[in-house]
Short mmCIF file of C-alpha atoms in Angstrom, two decimals:
data_model
loop_
_atom_site.label_atom_id
_atom_site.label_comp_id
_atom_site.label_asym_id
_atom_site.label_seq_id
_atom_site.Cartn_x
_atom_site.Cartn_y
_atom_site.Cartn_z
CA MET A 1 0.26 -0.12 -0.18
CA LYS A 2 0.97 2.94 -1.06
CA LYS A 3 1.84 6.23 1.27
CA SER A 4 -0.14 8.83 1.76
CA PHE A 5 1.55 12.71 0.95
CA ARG A 6 0.52 15.56 1.64
CA PRO A 7 1.83 18.35 -0.79
CA LEU A 8 5.02 20.70 0.47
CA ILE A 9 3.28 24.15 -0.53
CA PRO A 10 -0.57 24.16 0.84
CA ALA A 11 -3.26 22.94 -1.04
CA LEU A 12 -13.81 31.18 -32.86
CA LEU A 13 -15.95 28.97 -34.14
CA ALA A 14 -15.77 28.11 -37.77
CA GLY A 15 -14.88 30.15 -40.53
CA MET A 16 -13.22 32.83 -38.73
CA VAL A 17 -9.49 32.83 -40.68
CA LEU A 18 -6.76 33.38 -36.93
CA ALA A 19 -3.69 35.14 -37.52
CA PRO A 20 0.20 33.85 -35.90
CA ALA A 21 0.37 33.71 -32.54
CA SER A 22 1.40 37.32 -31.15
CA LEU A 23 3.68 35.62 -28.40
CA ALA A 24 2.91 38.52 -26.11
CA GLN A 25 4.02 37.04 -23.26
CA ASP A 26 4.79 38.04 -19.49
CA ARG A 27 8.22 37.05 -17.17
CA HIS A 28 7.68 34.48 -14.54
CA SER A 29 10.54 33.45 -11.78
CA THR A 30 10.13 30.42 -10.16
CA GLN A 31 12.01 27.84 -8.09
CA GLN A 32 14.27 26.45 -10.62
CA ALA A 33 14.10 27.72 -13.87
CA GLU A 34 12.54 31.79 -15.55
CA PHE A 35 9.86 31.67 -17.92
CA GLN A 36 7.51 33.65 -20.59
CA VAL A 37 3.92 32.84 -21.16
CA GLN A 38 3.50 33.61 -24.81
CA THR A 39 -0.15 33.72 -26.11
CA PHE A 40 0.51 30.53 -28.75
CA THR A 41 -3.04 30.94 -30.14
CA GLU A 42 -6.36 31.48 -28.92
CA GLY A 43 -10.54 31.63 -30.43
CA LEU A 44 -10.72 28.03 -29.17
CA GLU A 45 -14.07 27.14 -28.32
CA HIS A 46 -13.70 24.77 -24.52
CA PRO A 47 -10.82 23.05 -26.45
CA TRP A 48 -10.43 20.37 -24.37
CA ALA A 49 -6.69 18.24 -25.26
CA LEU A 50 -3.88 18.85 -28.32
CA ALA A 51 -2.06 16.18 -29.69
CA PHE A 52 1.67 16.85 -31.70
CA LEU A 53 1.71 15.52 -35.67
CA PRO A 54 5.05 15.00 -36.87
CA ASP A 55 4.92 17.73 -39.72
CA GLY A 56 4.80 20.63 -37.01
CA ARG A 57 2.24 20.61 -36.63
CA MET A 58 -1.09 20.13 -34.19
CA LEU A 59 -4.02 18.74 -33.43
CA VAL A 60 -7.14 20.75 -30.82
CA THR A 61 -10.54 19.41 -29.43
CA GLU A 62 -13.01 21.50 -28.89
CA ARG A 63 -15.58 19.64 -27.07
CA PRO A 64 -18.52 21.28 -28.34
CA GLY A 65 -17.53 18.29 -31.50
CA ARG A 66 -15.13 20.56 -33.16
CA LEU A 67 -11.61 18.87 -34.60
CA ARG A 68 -9.07 22.00 -34.98
CA ILE A 69 -5.27 21.98 -36.76
CA LEU A 70 -2.99 24.55 -35.67
CA GLU A 71 -0.29 25.56 -37.83
CA SER A 72 3.51 25.44 -36.43
CA ASP A 73 3.18 29.18 -35.81
CA GLY A 74 0.02 28.68 -33.68
CA THR A 75 -2.74 29.85 -36.70
CA LEU A 76 -5.67 28.11 -36.06
CA VAL A 77 -6.31 27.02 -40.20
CA PRO A 78 -10.40 27.99 -39.99
CA ASP A 79 -11.60 25.01 -41.82
CA LEU A 80 -12.68 22.15 -39.56
CA VAL A 81 -10.92 18.53 -40.00
CA PRO A 82 -13.73 16.57 -42.23
CA GLY A 83 -15.21 13.00 -40.84
CA THR A 84 -14.96 13.34 -37.25
CA PRO A 85 -16.98 10.95 -35.07
CA ASP A 86 -21.37 12.52 -33.51
CA VAL A 87 -20.79 13.53 -29.91
CA ALA A 88 -23.46 14.39 -27.13
CA ALA A 89 -21.92 17.49 -26.13
CA ARG A 90 -23.69 18.24 -23.10
CA GLY A 91 -22.81 18.53 -19.68
CA GLN A 92 -19.10 17.67 -19.03
CA GLY A 93 -19.05 15.54 -22.20
CA GLY A 94 -18.78 16.12 -25.87
CA LEU A 95 -15.46 15.26 -28.06
CA LEU A 96 -12.33 15.03 -25.42
CA ASP A 97 -9.01 13.99 -25.64
CA ILE A 98 -7.19 12.64 -28.30
CA ALA A 99 -3.60 10.93 -28.72
CA LEU A 100 -1.84 9.31 -31.54
CA HIS A 101 -1.19 5.78 -32.15
CA PRO A 102 2.67 5.05 -31.74
CA ASP A 103 3.24 4.30 -34.99
CA PHE A 104 1.34 6.66 -36.78
CA GLU A 105 3.91 7.83 -39.15
CA ASN A 106 3.32 5.22 -41.00
CA ASN A 107 0.06 3.75 -39.95
CA ARG A 108 -2.35 8.00 -39.51
CA LEU A 109 -4.40 6.68 -36.85
CA ILE A 110 -5.60 8.94 -34.03
CA TYR A 111 -7.60 7.36 -31.88
CA ILE A 112 -10.77 10.30 -29.63
CA SER A 113 -12.51 9.91 -26.93
CA HIS A 114 -16.04 11.63 -27.37
CA SER A 115 -19.17 11.07 -24.98
CA ILE A 116 -21.74 9.81 -26.56
CA SER A 117 -26.05 9.48 -26.70
CA GLY A 118 -28.19 6.39 -26.66
CA GLY A 119 -31.20 4.62 -25.72
CA ASN A 120 -30.12 4.43 -21.73
CA GLY A 121 -28.63 8.47 -21.37
CA MET A 122 -24.51 9.52 -22.33
CA THR A 123 -21.14 7.31 -21.60
CA THR A 124 -17.90 7.18 -22.62
CA ALA A 125 -16.35 5.81 -26.02
CA VAL A 126 -13.16 6.07 -28.21
CA SER A 127 -13.09 6.21 -32.54
CA ARG A 128 -9.89 5.64 -33.80
CA ALA A 129 -10.32 6.94 -37.14
CA ARG A 130 -6.86 7.43 -40.95
CA PHE A 131 -6.04 11.43 -41.04
CA GLU A 132 -5.34 12.05 -44.45
CA ASP A 133 -4.82 14.71 -46.38
CA ASP A 134 -6.36 17.10 -43.21
CA ARG A 135 -9.38 14.76 -42.96
CA LEU A 136 -10.81 11.79 -40.27
CA GLU A 137 -11.13 8.62 -42.66
CA ASN A 138 -12.30 4.25 -41.89
CA LEU A 139 -13.65 6.49 -38.30
CA GLU A 140 -14.93 3.35 -35.87
CA ARG A 141 -15.33 2.83 -32.20
CA ILE A 142 -13.22 0.40 -30.40
CA PHE A 143 -15.34 1.33 -27.30
CA THR A 144 -17.95 1.48 -25.96
CA ALA A 145 -18.58 2.61 -21.91
CA GLU A 146 -21.69 0.05 -20.24
CA PRO A 147 -24.17 0.27 -19.21
CA PHE A 148 -24.71 3.63 -20.57
CA SER A 149 -26.23 6.77 -17.28
CA GLY A 150 -28.84 9.54 -17.60
CA ALA A 151 -26.04 11.59 -16.28
CA THR A 152 -23.73 14.15 -18.18
CA ARG A 153 -20.35 14.77 -15.67
CA HIS A 154 -17.07 12.31 -15.30
CA PHE A 155 -16.79 11.42 -18.10
CA GLY A 156 -13.54 10.19 -18.22
CA SER A 157 -11.50 10.67 -21.24
CA ARG A 158 -7.53 10.95 -20.95
CA LEU A 159 -6.33 8.47 -23.76
CA ALA A 160 -2.75 6.83 -23.44
CA PHE A 161 -0.28 4.54 -25.13
CA ASP A 162 2.43 2.36 -22.73
CA ARG A 163 5.85 1.92 -24.27
CA ASP A 164 3.94 -2.27 -24.93
CA GLY A 165 0.99 -0.30 -27.40
CA TYR A 166 -0.69 -0.85 -25.30
CA LEU A 167 -4.02 1.74 -25.29
CA PHE A 168 -4.97 3.25 -21.68
CA ILE A 169 -8.39 4.70 -20.86
CA THR A 170 -9.82 6.24 -18.13
CA VAL A 171 -13.50 6.98 -17.24
CA GLY A 172 -15.31 8.47 -14.36
CA ASP A 173 -17.42 7.42 -12.07
CA ARG A 174 -20.68 8.96 -13.72
CA GLY A 175 -21.64 11.30 -10.35
CA GLU A 176 -22.65 7.20 -9.29
CA LYS A 177 -20.51 6.72 -7.02
CA ASP A 178 -21.05 2.99 -6.47
CA ARG A 179 -20.49 2.00 -9.60
CA ALA A 180 -16.36 2.84 -9.22
CA GLN A 181 -16.54 -0.75 -6.84
CA ASP A 182 -18.40 -2.74 -9.14
CA ILE A 183 -16.34 -5.24 -11.27
CA ASP A 184 -19.31 -5.76 -14.04
CA ASP A 185 -18.86 -1.94 -15.20
CA HIS A 186 -17.11 0.30 -16.40
CA ALA A 187 -17.76 3.07 -14.73
CA GLY A 188 -14.86 4.55 -12.29
CA SER A 189 -12.04 2.38 -13.96
CA LEU A 190 -9.37 2.72 -16.62
CA ILE A 191 -9.25 0.79 -19.03
CA ARG A 192 -6.91 -1.69 -21.24
CA LEU A 193 -7.01 -1.97 -24.76
CA HIS A 194 -5.23 -3.10 -27.65
CA ASP A 195 -5.15 -1.24 -30.62
CA ASP A 196 -7.64 -1.77 -32.31
CA GLY A 197 -9.60 -2.04 -29.93
CA SER A 198 -10.02 -6.27 -28.99
CA ILE A 199 -8.82 -6.99 -24.32
CA PRO A 200 -5.24 -7.93 -23.62
CA GLU A 201 -5.10 -12.01 -22.87
CA GLY A 202 -3.70 -10.66 -19.54
CA ASN A 203 -6.12 -8.01 -18.16
CA PRO A 204 -6.72 -8.88 -14.74
CA PHE A 205 -10.87 -9.56 -15.36
CA THR A 206 -10.35 -11.72 -18.66
CA ASP A 207 -11.22 -15.19 -16.64
CA ARG A 208 -14.50 -14.03 -14.84
CA ASP A 209 -18.39 -14.21 -16.04
CA ASP A 210 -19.07 -11.12 -13.23
CA ALA A 211 -16.47 -8.35 -14.60
CA ARG A 212 -15.53 -6.01 -17.32
CA PRO A 213 -12.51 -8.20 -19.30
CA GLU A 214 -11.19 -4.07 -20.62
CA ILE A 215 -10.79 -3.32 -17.03
CA PHE A 216 -7.47 -2.70 -15.54
CA SER A 217 -7.76 -0.73 -12.26
CA TYR A 218 -10.96 0.37 -10.39
CA GLY A 219 -12.28 2.73 -7.65
CA HIS A 220 -11.52 5.95 -9.74
CA ARG A 221 -13.87 8.63 -9.33
CA ASN A 222 -12.83 11.21 -12.64
CA PRO A 223 -9.51 10.55 -13.50
CA GLN A 224 -8.38 13.22 -15.73
CA GLY A 225 -4.68 12.89 -16.54
CA LEU A 226 -2.97 10.60 -18.06
CA THR A 227 1.10 10.13 -19.09
CA LEU A 228 4.08 7.78 -18.99
CA HIS A 229 6.66 8.65 -16.83
CA PRO A 230 9.41 8.99 -19.91
CA GLU A 231 12.30 7.55 -18.32
CA THR A 232 10.78 5.02 -17.70
CA GLY A 233 7.50 4.27 -18.93
CA VAL A 234 5.21 4.10 -15.75
CA LEU A 235 1.84 5.03 -16.28
CA TRP A 236 0.88 8.22 -14.47
CA GLU A 237 -2.52 9.19 -13.09
CA HIS A 238 -5.14 11.88 -11.88
CA GLU A 239 -7.96 11.97 -10.47
CA HIS A 240 -10.70 14.13 -9.94
CA GLY A 241 -11.73 13.89 -5.74
CA PRO A 242 -15.39 16.16 -4.41
CA ARG A 243 -14.10 18.77 -1.45
CA GLY A 244 -11.20 17.53 -1.36
CA GLY A 245 -9.50 14.08 -2.07
CA ASP A 246 -8.51 14.74 -5.74
CA GLU A 247 -5.11 11.79 -6.04
CA LEU A 248 -1.45 11.23 -7.89
CA ASN A 249 -1.87 7.05 -8.14
CA ILE A 250 0.55 5.49 -10.16
CA PRO A 251 -2.88 2.14 -11.17
CA GLU A 252 -1.43 -1.09 -11.32
CA LYS A 253 -3.36 -4.37 -12.69
CA GLY A 254 -6.40 -5.17 -10.14
CA LEU A 255 -6.13 -3.21 -8.43
CA ASN A 256 -8.51 -0.91 -6.29
CA TYR A 257 -8.22 2.62 -5.40
CA GLY A 258 -10.91 3.00 -2.93
CA TRP A 259 -13.98 5.25 -4.11
CA PRO A 260 -16.36 6.30 -3.01
CA VAL A 261 -15.00 2.95 0.02
CA ILE A 262 -11.69 5.51 0.93
CA THR A 263 -11.09 8.79 0.30
CA TYR A 264 -9.81 12.35 2.00
CA GLY A 265 -12.56 14.78 0.26
CA MET A 266 -15.28 15.22 1.97
CA ALA A 267 -19.33 15.59 0.37
CA TYR A 268 -20.59 18.30 -1.57
CA SER A 269 -23.00 18.91 1.54
CA GLY A 270 -19.77 18.49 4.21
CA GLY A 271 -20.14 15.59 5.00
CA THR A 272 -18.53 12.43 4.99
CA ILE A 273 -18.44 9.48 2.17
CA GLY A 274 -17.34 6.33 2.65
CA GLU A 275 -15.00 5.09 5.45
CA GLY A 276 -12.42 6.58 5.72
CA THR A 277 -9.45 7.20 4.43
CA GLU A 278 -7.47 4.35 4.63
CA LYS A 279 -8.52 0.16 4.16
CA GLU A 280 -6.88 -3.37 3.56
CA GLY A 281 -7.07 -3.83 -0.13
CA MET A 282 -7.23 0.16 -0.93
CA GLU A 283 -4.45 1.71 -2.55
CA GLN A 284 -2.93 5.15 -0.89
CA PRO A 285 -2.69 7.61 -2.80
CA LEU A 286 1.00 9.32 -3.86
CA LEU A 287 -0.58 12.72 -2.86
CA HIS A 288 -3.72 14.05 -2.46
CA TRP A 289 -4.76 17.88 -2.58
CA THR A 290 -7.53 18.12 -0.52
CA PRO A 291 -8.48 21.27 -1.09
CA SER A 292 -9.32 19.98 -4.08
CA ILE A 293 -7.63 22.20 -7.32
CA ALA A 294 -9.68 19.67 -9.30
CA PRO A 295 -7.30 19.22 -12.23
CA SER A 296 -6.82 18.42 -15.08
CA GLY A 297 -3.94 17.11 -17.94
CA MET A 298 -1.14 16.29 -16.40
CA ALA A 299 2.42 15.71 -18.49
CA PHE A 300 6.22 15.08 -18.11
CA TYR A 301 8.42 17.52 -18.97
CA ASP A 302 10.97 15.70 -20.85
CA GLY A 303 12.58 18.87 -23.89
CA ASP A 304 15.82 20.47 -23.57
CA HIS A 305 14.66 24.75 -22.45
CA PHE A 306 14.02 23.60 -19.11
CA PRO A 307 17.10 21.71 -18.12
CA GLU A 308 16.05 22.11 -14.29
CA TRP A 309 12.42 20.70 -15.16
CA ARG A 310 13.71 17.46 -17.29
CA GLY A 311 11.34 14.97 -15.32
CA ASP A 312 9.07 17.18 -13.15
CA LEU A 313 4.95 16.57 -13.81
CA PHE A 314 3.13 19.12 -14.80
CA VAL A 315 -0.69 19.04 -13.58
CA GLY A 316 -3.39 21.98 -15.02
CA ALA A 317 -5.95 23.17 -12.07
CA LEU A 318 -9.36 23.84 -13.13
CA ALA A 319 -10.63 24.61 -9.74
CA MET A 320 -7.96 26.08 -8.17
CA THR A 321 -6.54 27.72 -11.62
CA HIS A 322 -3.08 27.27 -11.12
CA LEU A 323 -0.28 24.66 -13.37
CA THR A 324 0.97 22.95 -11.40
CA ARG A 325 5.64 21.52 -11.27
CA LEU A 326 6.00 18.81 -9.24
CA GLU A 327 9.26 17.42 -8.51
CA ILE A 328 9.66 13.33 -8.56
CA GLU A 329 12.10 11.28 -7.28
CA GLY A 330 11.30 7.49 -7.97
CA GLU A 331 7.82 7.45 -7.50
CA GLU A 332 8.53 9.94 -4.56
CA ILE A 333 6.48 13.68 -4.54
CA VAL A 334 8.85 15.70 -3.48
CA ASP A 335 8.36 19.55 -3.84
CA GLU A 336 5.37 21.41 -5.33
CA GLU A 337 5.30 24.14 -6.68
CA ARG A 338 2.21 26.29 -8.22
CA LEU A 339 1.99 29.29 -11.87
CA LEU A 340 0.15 31.02 -13.34
CA GLU A 341 -1.70 31.40 -10.30
CA ASP A 342 -1.90 35.54 -11.04
CA ARG A 343 -3.41 34.30 -13.82
CA GLY A 344 -7.02 32.88 -13.18
CA GLN A 345 -7.51 31.34 -15.53
CA ARG A 346 -9.17 27.60 -16.15
CA ILE A 347 -5.89 24.79 -17.67
CA ARG A 348 -7.42 21.61 -19.30
CA ASP A 349 -4.43 20.38 -20.61
CA VAL A 350 -0.66 20.07 -20.32
CA ARG A 351 1.42 19.04 -22.85
CA SER A 352 5.55 18.69 -23.27
CA GLY A 353 6.30 19.98 -26.84
CA PRO A 354 8.59 18.51 -28.92
CA GLU A 355 10.97 21.99 -29.65
CA GLY A 356 11.16 21.24 -25.25
CA TYR A 357 8.68 24.54 -24.54
CA LEU A 358 5.64 23.93 -22.39
CA TYR A 359 1.77 23.55 -23.80
CA VAL A 360 -1.01 25.28 -21.51
CA VAL A 361 -4.32 24.76 -22.81
CA ILE A 362 -7.30 26.64 -21.30
CA ASP A 363 -10.86 26.17 -21.34
CA ASP A 364 -13.29 29.08 -21.85
CA SER A 365 -15.73 30.45 -23.86
CA ASP A 366 -13.31 32.42 -25.68
CA ALA A 367 -9.81 30.82 -25.12
CA GLU A 368 -6.20 30.20 -25.18
CA ILE A 369 -3.35 28.13 -25.98
CA LEU A 370 -0.05 29.14 -23.96
CA ARG A 371 3.22 27.89 -24.39
CA LEU A 372 5.93 28.67 -21.54
CA VAL A 373 9.15 29.48 -23.07
CA PRO A 374 12.91 30.39 -21.11
CA ALA A 375 13.19 34.22 -20.19
CA GLU A 376 15.55 36.57 -22.83
#
């Protein structure tokens, strides 16, 4: 069982042509490095995720259901990417995460998580397609979380490939917390699949009739951060708590991460949830944020422009509107620093760019993508 840890620092639309980023910037001094914030692009509507193409361009999802292309200089291409899946853009749902296949340069496959509607409500789904000639072709759905729900929140939806080529998908508890302890229900779990959506034989519950064979770990509330450590290849995950109790975990096969039986958070009404903060057979988080920062998006920095940050983990915060930088030794958090607090912006995604800059996706109806560069 992992040791619990408290942080060391308390707790526009299609058709409009946008010019390249003005690169207006402001300077920040931090514990480890000085950086400037550039407005890389703007005019996005609730962007959710960013992915880097090998040719230097980027793909960005907008929650209402649009996939956009950014040129390498930040110019937002006016035309929408055709061929995107139908989405149910209600509540917290819509077009959400995006990930490139590890062999994208050869197979051109991309993966998109999104919410869909069905006869019994909504759920999380993942579709894949070929990205050819700036459009999506041969779109197919490879995963649908079952069962559907009338709720419009907690879709999870982060995507990540590990070094063995497995696709991991987070699915939230849909706001129906007891579902996270039911392994015959995809809600509140981390899913592991082959790249075509088939189920790996090594998944922990494939031999049980009372479980969903796609589940890798369970007892998660609403996981919206998922990334690989650039050196070890270990998968890291974070999730929203209620009032407090946001968690950072290293999910392992078949393990139960406790929600809602154990949590460091409390109900929005102020009451208690579950049986306390620990229970045998349930995992402790590496770190928990109390009060809640509402973490969303997460990336290890592995570039050259900020050698002081190499190996640090960056986490966006929606509620506390900042960027958290975590220093890590092995699997231990040794320091935490909060950046960009003065801007008061909800951070939805964080990505370490291939050229060594750090990109920060803002969640707003008229949103920016920021780029962190070394101070001049």
